[in-house]
Amino acid sequence: MSKKYVFAGVEEKYSSYDTANVLLQPIPYDGTSTWGKGADKGLEVFIEASENMEVYDIETDSEVYKKGIHVLPAIEEDNSPEEVYNAVYSKTKSLLETGKYLTFFGGEHSISIGVIDAFKEKYKDLTVVQIDAHADLRPDYLGTEFNHACAMYRASKSTNLIQVGIRSMDISEKEHMNREQTYFAEEIYGKNDWMNKSIGQMTDNVYLSIDLDAFDPGIMPATGTPEPGGFDWNTLMIYLKRVFKQKNVVGFDIVEFAPIKGLTAPGFLVSKLYYKLLSYQYYGK
């Protein structure tokens, strides 16, 4: 049976399902990761860090937890990638009927496939913005189309996919990539013109998928496949704030947090990131 979690340790009136505007769906699955393991252990560290985080956000002059954040029981299916996909897709479909703001926490990046498939059925003009070190555009990998290396393949064929921060890929993925809507890390480093350009390519409704390896491993080493040359904190926050301000971000996920024992900073970054996104959603307009 799933353990009950409370984000940021807030009191019951801000964490119960009935009063919450925001739902957080944990999906601690790590079945297809091919190098560093541990993304199934991220949830507990993320929640623990949140309990020690200041809940006043200076930038937006807000306390977004008062909107109510309820952590749902985790989706614990792990028998096969296909069964995980089905469970995630089905649960997301039902959550979309609640009218609450939906957020998701992995697990590895394959959990996003089922979530996005459900969202794109509700939002026919959906843009998916992928913040990631890796292209994740393989049609299948190691015998399944639901591998973490395939996380954005389906989205590339059925949504308006924009990829940001990419700095690692297989040559076979080039044929599935929209080069005009791909922002490689080395091309955008030290610049900001790409921010408004990419936002101009988005439709009104945006789903945001953040793989934590988008950050430079100097500040986020706790991920399965770290790559040098990633985002610093402030640059990515400036971009994300612009996206939330100019578009209707209909939901988001954060994936690939694999804690390193004894290293607490990454957990704090992740909890702060989650809280920032909600602050931008409700107070960053």
mmCIF file of C-alpha atoms in Angstrom:
data_model
loop_
_atom_site.group_PDB
_atom_site.id
_atom_site.type_symbol
_atom_site.label_atom_id
_atom_site.label_comp_id
_atom_site.label_asym_id
_atom_site.label_seq_id
_atom_site.Cartn_x
_atom_site.Cartn_y
_atom_site.Cartn_z
ATOM 1 C CA MET A 1 0.000 0.000 0.000
ATOM 2 C CA SER A 2 1.294 3.461 -0.942
ATOM 3 C CA LYS A 3 2.736 5.613 1.801
ATOM 4 C CA LYS A 4 0.936 8.910 2.370
ATOM 5 C CA TYR A 5 3.071 11.947 1.544
ATOM 6 C CA VAL A 6 2.503 15.633 2.248
ATOM 7 C CA PHE A 7 4.394 18.141 0.130
ATOM 8 C CA ALA A 8 6.275 20.751 2.189
ATOM 9 C CA GLY A 9 4.758 19.362 5.382
ATOM 10 C CA VAL A 10 1.824 21.763 5.166
ATOM 11 C CA GLU A 11 -1.228 21.436 7.352
ATOM 12 C CA GLU A 12 -4.237 19.340 6.418
ATOM 13 C CA LYS A 13 -6.365 22.170 5.041
ATOM 14 C CA TYR A 14 -3.711 22.754 2.362
ATOM 15 C CA SER A 15 -2.910 19.102 1.614
ATOM 16 C CA SER A 16 -6.256 17.286 1.525
ATOM 17 C CA TYR A 17 -7.732 16.164 -1.784
ATOM 18 C CA ASP A 18 -10.994 18.053 -1.319
ATOM 19 C CA THR A 19 -9.387 21.456 -0.812
ATOM 20 C CA ALA A 20 -6.418 21.081 -3.161
ATOM 21 C CA ASN A 21 -6.287 22.853 -6.509
ATOM 22 C CA VAL A 22 -3.137 20.895 -7.404
ATOM 23 C CA LEU A 23 -2.670 17.139 -7.608
ATOM 24 C CA LEU A 24 0.780 15.560 -7.543
ATOM 25 C CA GLN A 25 0.847 12.049 -9.013
ATOM 26 C CA PRO A 26 3.996 10.077 -8.146
ATOM 27 C CA ILE A 27 5.093 7.378 -10.612
ATOM 28 C CA PRO A 28 8.266 5.897 -9.072
ATOM 29 C CA TYR A 29 9.087 3.545 -11.958
ATOM 30 C CA ASP A 30 12.675 2.826 -12.975
ATOM 31 C CA GLY A 31 12.347 -0.317 -15.055
ATOM 32 C CA THR A 32 13.966 0.678 -18.363
ATOM 33 C CA SER A 33 16.816 2.967 -17.339
ATOM 34 C CA THR A 34 20.010 1.670 -18.913
ATOM 35 C CA TRP A 35 22.823 3.161 -16.859
ATOM 36 C CA GLY A 36 22.382 4.847 -13.495
ATOM 37 C CA LYS A 37 19.518 3.429 -11.454
ATOM 38 C CA GLY A 38 17.632 5.011 -8.577
ATOM 39 C CA ALA A 39 14.864 7.146 -10.086
ATOM 40 C CA ASP A 40 12.380 4.990 -8.185
ATOM 41 C CA LYS A 41 13.928 6.309 -4.945
ATOM 42 C CA GLY A 42 13.514 10.004 -5.752
ATOM 43 C CA LEU A 43 10.030 10.599 -4.360
ATOM 44 C CA GLU A 44 10.863 10.180 -0.692
ATOM 45 C CA VAL A 45 13.951 12.410 -0.891
ATOM 46 C CA PHE A 46 12.005 15.029 -2.857
ATOM 47 C CA ILE A 47 9.267 15.123 -0.198
ATOM 48 C CA GLU A 48 11.754 15.186 2.668
ATOM 49 C CA ALA A 49 13.589 18.132 1.092
ATOM 50 C CA SER A 50 10.311 19.974 0.565
ATOM 51 C CA GLU A 51 9.618 19.777 4.295
ATOM 52 C CA ASN A 52 12.713 21.913 4.886
ATOM 53 C CA MET A 53 12.010 24.441 2.144
ATOM 54 C CA GLU A 54 10.809 27.999 2.760
ATOM 55 C CA VAL A 55 7.280 28.220 1.363
ATOM 56 C CA TYR A 56 7.380 31.942 0.627
ATOM 57 C CA ASP A 57 8.567 32.552 -2.942
ATOM 58 C CA ILE A 58 10.452 35.853 -3.146
ATOM 59 C CA GLU A 59 10.276 36.195 -6.928
ATOM 60 C CA THR A 60 6.479 36.003 -7.166
ATOM 61 C CA ASP A 61 5.779 37.362 -3.649
ATOM 62 C CA SER A 62 3.509 34.390 -3.002
ATOM 63 C CA GLU A 63 2.810 31.287 -0.932
ATOM 64 C CA VAL A 64 1.463 28.956 -3.577
ATOM 65 C CA TYR A 65 0.970 26.056 -1.144
ATOM 66 C CA LYS A 66 -2.189 27.864 -0.020
ATOM 67 C CA LYS A 67 -3.737 26.848 -3.339
ATOM 68 C CA GLY A 68 -3.625 23.318 -1.909
ATOM 69 C CA ILE A 69 -1.275 20.555 -3.063
ATOM 70 C CA HIS A 70 -2.411 16.969 -2.598
ATOM 71 C CA VAL A 71 -0.025 14.074 -3.140
ATOM 72 C CA LEU A 72 -1.895 11.111 -4.608
ATOM 73 C CA PRO A 73 -1.019 7.475 -3.899
ATOM 74 C CA ALA A 74 1.836 6.391 -6.156
ATOM 75 C CA ILE A 75 1.222 4.377 -9.303
ATOM 76 C CA GLU A 76 3.173 1.275 -8.334
ATOM 77 C CA GLU A 77 2.746 -0.871 -11.449
ATOM 78 C CA ASP A 78 6.148 -2.201 -12.524
ATOM 79 C CA ASN A 79 5.551 -5.566 -14.209
ATOM 80 C CA SER A 80 6.518 -4.401 -17.695
ATOM 81 C CA PRO A 81 6.974 -1.145 -19.628
ATOM 82 C CA GLU A 82 3.717 -1.826 -21.465
ATOM 83 C CA GLU A 83 1.742 -2.337 -18.265
ATOM 84 C CA VAL A 84 3.249 0.787 -16.731
ATOM 85 C CA TYR A 85 2.223 2.764 -19.808
ATOM 86 C CA ASN A 86 -1.335 1.440 -19.610
ATOM 87 C CA ALA A 87 -1.617 2.210 -15.900
ATOM 88 C CA VAL A 88 -0.255 5.739 -16.309
ATOM 89 C CA TYR A 89 -2.387 6.502 -19.363
ATOM 90 C CA SER A 90 -5.565 5.233 -17.695
ATOM 91 C CA LYS A 91 -4.926 7.101 -14.433
ATOM 92 C CA THR A 92 -4.097 10.329 -16.233
ATOM 93 C CA LYS A 93 -7.313 10.083 -18.256
ATOM 94 C CA SER A 94 -9.324 9.852 -15.046
ATOM 95 C CA LEU A 95 -7.367 12.666 -13.359
ATOM 96 C CA LEU A 96 -8.085 14.953 -16.319
ATOM 97 C CA GLU A 97 -11.759 14.677 -15.404
ATOM 98 C CA THR A 98 -11.215 16.157 -11.927
ATOM 99 C CA GLY A 99 -10.698 19.739 -13.085
ATOM 100 C CA LYS A 100 -7.669 20.058 -10.811
ATOM 101 C CA TYR A 101 -4.192 21.107 -11.927
ATOM 102 C CA LEU A 102 -2.175 17.979 -12.671
ATOM 103 C CA THR A 103 1.517 17.462 -11.946
ATOM 104 C CA PHE A 104 3.578 14.272 -12.147
ATOM 105 C CA PHE A 105 6.786 13.105 -10.504
ATOM 106 C CA GLY A 106 8.884 10.184 -11.792
ATOM 107 C CA GLY A 107 10.528 7.759 -12.015
ATOM 108 C CA GLU A 108 12.315 7.674 -15.250
ATOM 109 C CA HIS A 109 11.268 9.562 -18.369
ATOM 110 C CA SER A 110 9.235 6.726 -19.881
ATOM 111 C CA ILE A 111 6.420 7.631 -17.462
ATOM 112 C CA SER A 112 5.767 10.746 -19.566
ATOM 113 C CA ILE A 113 4.590 8.722 -22.571
ATOM 114 C CA GLY A 114 1.273 7.680 -21.027
ATOM 115 C CA VAL A 115 0.733 11.089 -19.452
ATOM 116 C CA ILE A 116 1.247 12.943 -22.738
ATOM 117 C CA ASP A 117 -0.945 10.511 -24.674
ATOM 118 C CA ALA A 118 -3.809 11.301 -22.292
ATOM 119 C CA PHE A 119 -3.216 15.061 -22.400
ATOM 120 C CA LYS A 120 -3.078 15.204 -26.186
ATOM 121 C CA GLU A 121 -6.534 13.633 -26.378
ATOM 122 C CA LYS A 122 -7.965 16.438 -24.268
ATOM 123 C CA TYR A 123 -5.935 19.246 -25.848
ATOM 124 C CA LYS A 124 -5.966 18.763 -29.617
ATOM 125 C CA ASP A 125 -3.507 21.624 -30.218
ATOM 126 C CA LEU A 126 -1.041 20.479 -27.558
ATOM 127 C CA THR A 127 2.571 21.638 -27.548
ATOM 128 C CA VAL A 128 4.986 19.485 -25.572
ATOM 129 C CA VAL A 129 8.061 21.356 -24.322
ATOM 130 C CA GLN A 130 10.792 18.894 -23.404
ATOM 131 C CA ILE A 131 13.601 20.235 -21.214
ATOM 132 C CA ASP A 132 16.248 17.534 -21.453
ATOM 133 C CA ALA A 133 19.852 16.610 -22.184
ATOM 134 C CA HIS A 134 18.748 13.744 -24.450
ATOM 135 C CA ALA A 135 16.603 13.698 -27.573
ATOM 136 C CA ASP A 136 14.642 10.567 -26.492
ATOM 137 C CA LEU A 137 13.351 10.050 -30.044
ATOM 138 C CA ARG A 138 14.008 6.367 -30.619
ATOM 139 C CA PRO A 139 10.891 4.558 -31.939
ATOM 140 C CA ASP A 140 11.828 1.616 -29.712
ATOM 141 C CA TYR A 141 14.788 0.540 -27.615
ATOM 142 C CA LEU A 142 15.757 -2.770 -26.054
ATOM 143 C CA GLY A 143 12.565 -4.395 -27.252
ATOM 144 C CA THR A 144 9.930 -1.852 -26.233
ATOM 145 C CA GLU A 145 8.499 1.449 -27.460
ATOM 146 C CA PHE A 146 8.008 2.442 -23.818
ATOM 147 C CA ASN A 147 11.695 2.728 -22.934
ATOM 148 C CA HIS A 148 13.024 5.961 -21.415
ATOM 149 C CA ALA A 149 15.017 6.470 -24.647
ATOM 150 C CA CYS A 150 11.677 6.643 -26.490
ATOM 151 C CA ALA A 151 10.043 9.155 -24.153
ATOM 152 C CA MET A 152 9.324 11.780 -26.846
ATOM 153 C CA TYR A 153 9.006 9.702 -30.006
ATOM 154 C CA ARG A 154 5.207 9.485 -29.918
ATOM 155 C CA ALA A 155 4.942 13.155 -28.981
ATOM 156 C CA SER A 156 7.117 14.036 -31.993
ATOM 157 C CA LYS A 157 4.533 12.434 -34.286
ATOM 158 C CA SER A 158 1.307 13.594 -32.635
ATOM 159 C CA THR A 159 1.986 16.909 -30.853
ATOM 160 C CA ASN A 160 3.895 20.116 -31.480
ATOM 161 C CA LEU A 161 7.163 19.056 -29.843
ATOM 162 C CA ILE A 162 9.798 21.613 -28.858
ATOM 163 C CA GLN A 163 13.075 20.268 -27.457
ATOM 164 C CA VAL A 164 15.295 22.464 -25.300
ATOM 165 C CA GLY A 165 18.766 21.832 -23.878
ATOM 166 C CA ILE A 166 19.557 18.741 -25.968
ATOM 167 C CA ARG A 167 23.216 17.752 -25.969
ATOM 168 C CA SER A 168 23.226 13.971 -26.442
ATOM 169 C CA MET A 169 21.574 11.756 -29.069
ATOM 170 C CA ASP A 170 22.021 8.852 -31.433
ATOM 171 C CA ILE A 171 22.369 9.654 -35.125
ATOM 172 C CA SER A 172 19.281 7.546 -35.860
ATOM 173 C CA GLU A 173 17.144 10.072 -33.976
ATOM 174 C CA LYS A 174 17.862 12.860 -36.481
ATOM 175 C CA GLU A 175 15.141 11.668 -38.847
ATOM 176 C CA HIS A 176 12.501 12.122 -36.126
ATOM 177 C CA MET A 177 13.719 15.537 -35.005
ATOM 178 C CA ASN A 178 12.244 18.874 -36.056
ATOM 179 C CA ARG A 179 15.487 20.820 -36.327
ATOM 180 C CA GLU A 180 13.700 24.183 -36.336
ATOM 181 C CA GLN A 181 12.177 23.385 -32.963
ATOM 182 C CA THR A 182 15.240 21.850 -31.360
ATOM 183 C CA TYR A 183 17.471 24.047 -29.216
ATOM 184 C CA PHE A 184 20.813 22.374 -28.649
ATOM 185 C CA ALA A 185 22.601 23.345 -25.440
ATOM 186 C CA GLU A 186 25.775 24.531 -27.154
ATOM 187 C CA GLU A 187 23.800 26.786 -29.508
ATOM 188 C CA ILE A 188 21.837 28.589 -26.794
ATOM 189 C CA TYR A 189 24.596 28.909 -24.206
ATOM 190 C CA GLY A 190 25.030 32.512 -23.085
ATOM 191 C CA LYS A 191 22.183 33.722 -25.318
ATOM 192 C CA ASN A 192 18.522 34.516 -24.723
ATOM 193 C CA ASP A 193 17.035 35.160 -28.179
ATOM 194 C CA TRP A 194 16.086 31.479 -28.375
ATOM 195 C CA MET A 195 13.635 31.893 -25.500
ATOM 196 C CA ASN A 196 11.120 34.100 -27.298
ATOM 197 C CA LYS A 197 11.724 32.274 -30.586
ATOM 198 C CA SER A 198 10.766 28.927 -29.053
ATOM 199 C CA ILE A 199 7.764 30.418 -27.246
ATOM 200 C CA GLY A 200 6.606 31.813 -30.581
ATOM 201 C CA GLN A 201 6.554 28.245 -31.939
ATOM 202 C CA MET A 202 4.206 27.045 -29.195
ATOM 203 C CA THR A 203 0.447 26.679 -29.426
ATOM 204 C CA ASP A 204 -1.696 28.094 -26.624
ATOM 205 C CA ASN A 205 -1.784 24.888 -24.564
ATOM 206 C CA VAL A 206 1.583 23.597 -23.374
ATOM 207 C CA TYR A 207 2.579 20.460 -21.482
ATOM 208 C CA LEU A 208 5.999 20.685 -19.861
ATOM 209 C CA SER A 209 8.254 17.664 -19.361
ATOM 210 C CA ILE A 210 11.454 18.288 -17.400
ATOM 211 C CA ASP A 211 14.196 15.689 -17.260
ATOM 212 C CA LEU A 212 16.529 16.780 -14.478
ATOM 213 C CA ASP A 213 19.580 15.941 -16.569
ATOM 214 C CA ALA A 214 18.781 19.178 -18.433
ATOM 215 C CA PHE A 215 20.619 20.898 -15.583
ATOM 216 C CA ASP A 216 24.387 20.870 -15.556
ATOM 217 C CA PRO A 217 25.656 17.973 -13.415
ATOM 218 C CA GLY A 218 27.580 20.525 -11.360
ATOM 219 C CA ILE A 219 24.270 21.442 -9.704
ATOM 220 C CA MET A 220 22.277 18.281 -10.501
ATOM 221 C CA PRO A 221 24.492 15.179 -10.446
ATOM 222 C CA ALA A 222 21.709 12.978 -9.056
ATOM 223 C CA THR A 223 20.279 11.680 -12.301
ATOM 224 C CA GLY A 224 20.672 8.461 -14.258
ATOM 225 C CA THR A 225 22.548 9.808 -17.278
ATOM 226 C CA PRO A 226 24.250 13.124 -16.482
ATOM 227 C CA GLU A 227 25.699 15.139 -19.370
ATOM 228 C CA PRO A 228 28.126 18.081 -19.117
ATOM 229 C CA GLY A 229 27.105 21.469 -20.449
ATOM 230 C CA GLY A 230 23.608 21.807 -19.022
ATOM 231 C CA PHE A 231 21.493 24.665 -17.701
ATOM 232 C CA ASP A 232 22.300 26.740 -14.686
ATOM 233 C CA TRP A 233 19.382 27.416 -12.320
ATOM 234 C CA ASN A 234 18.628 31.054 -13.124
ATOM 235 C CA THR A 235 18.710 30.733 -16.915
ATOM 236 C CA LEU A 236 16.193 27.916 -16.887
ATOM 237 C CA MET A 237 13.948 29.706 -14.387
ATOM 238 C CA ILE A 238 13.906 32.838 -16.572
ATOM 239 C CA TYR A 239 12.806 30.719 -19.523
ATOM 240 C CA LEU A 240 10.185 28.743 -17.622
ATOM 241 C CA LYS A 241 8.691 31.893 -16.137
ATOM 242 C CA ARG A 242 8.274 33.295 -19.661
ATOM 243 C CA VAL A 243 6.566 30.112 -20.818
ATOM 244 C CA PHE A 244 4.099 30.186 -17.929
ATOM 245 C CA LYS A 245 3.442 33.889 -18.419
ATOM 246 C CA GLN A 246 2.750 33.687 -22.142
ATOM 247 C CA LYS A 247 1.146 30.254 -22.510
ATOM 248 C CA ASN A 248 -1.417 28.061 -20.780
ATOM 249 C CA VAL A 249 0.741 25.366 -19.176
ATOM 250 C CA VAL A 250 -1.856 22.629 -18.726
ATOM 251 C CA GLY A 251 0.361 20.342 -16.636
ATOM 252 C CA PHE A 252 3.930 19.195 -16.127
ATOM 253 C CA ASP A 253 6.172 16.369 -15.032
ATOM 254 C CA ILE A 254 9.604 16.191 -13.403
ATOM 255 C CA VAL A 255 11.575 12.989 -13.975
ATOM 256 C CA GLU A 256 14.900 11.193 -13.531
ATOM 257 C CA PHE A 257 15.785 12.184 -9.967
ATOM 258 C CA ALA A 258 18.113 9.452 -8.702
ATOM 259 C CA PRO A 259 19.320 10.495 -5.219
ATOM 260 C CA ILE A 260 22.949 10.148 -4.188
ATOM 261 C CA LYS A 261 23.336 9.097 -0.565
ATOM 262 C CA GLY A 262 24.757 11.858 1.598
ATOM 263 C CA LEU A 263 24.270 14.561 -1.046
ATOM 264 C CA THR A 264 21.273 16.683 -0.053
ATOM 265 C CA ALA A 265 21.501 19.639 -2.455
ATOM 266 C CA PRO A 266 19.934 17.854 -5.470
ATOM 267 C CA GLY A 267 16.817 16.940 -3.496
ATOM 268 C CA PHE A 268 16.426 20.539 -2.460
ATOM 269 C CA LEU A 269 16.833 21.701 -6.064
ATOM 270 C CA VAL A 270 14.073 19.342 -7.175
ATOM 271 C CA SER A 271 11.619 20.399 -4.470
ATOM 272 C CA LYS A 272 12.383 24.063 -5.183
ATOM 273 C CA LEU A 273 11.871 23.473 -8.912
ATOM 274 C CA TYR A 274 8.476 21.895 -8.340
ATOM 275 C CA TYR A 275 7.417 24.762 -6.088
ATOM 276 C CA LYS A 276 8.724 27.359 -8.570
ATOM 277 C CA LEU A 277 6.648 25.887 -11.373
ATOM 278 C CA LEU A 278 3.493 26.147 -9.288
ATOM 279 C CA SER A 279 4.422 29.689 -8.239
ATOM 280 C CA TYR A 280 4.752 30.639 -11.897
ATOM 281 C CA GLN A 281 1.492 28.926 -12.771
ATOM 282 C CA TYR A 282 -0.555 30.829 -10.225
ATOM 283 C CA TYR A 283 1.413 34.017 -9.580
ATOM 284 C CA GLY A 284 3.804 34.504 -12.496
ATOM 285 C CA LYS A 285 1.372 35.877 -15.061
#
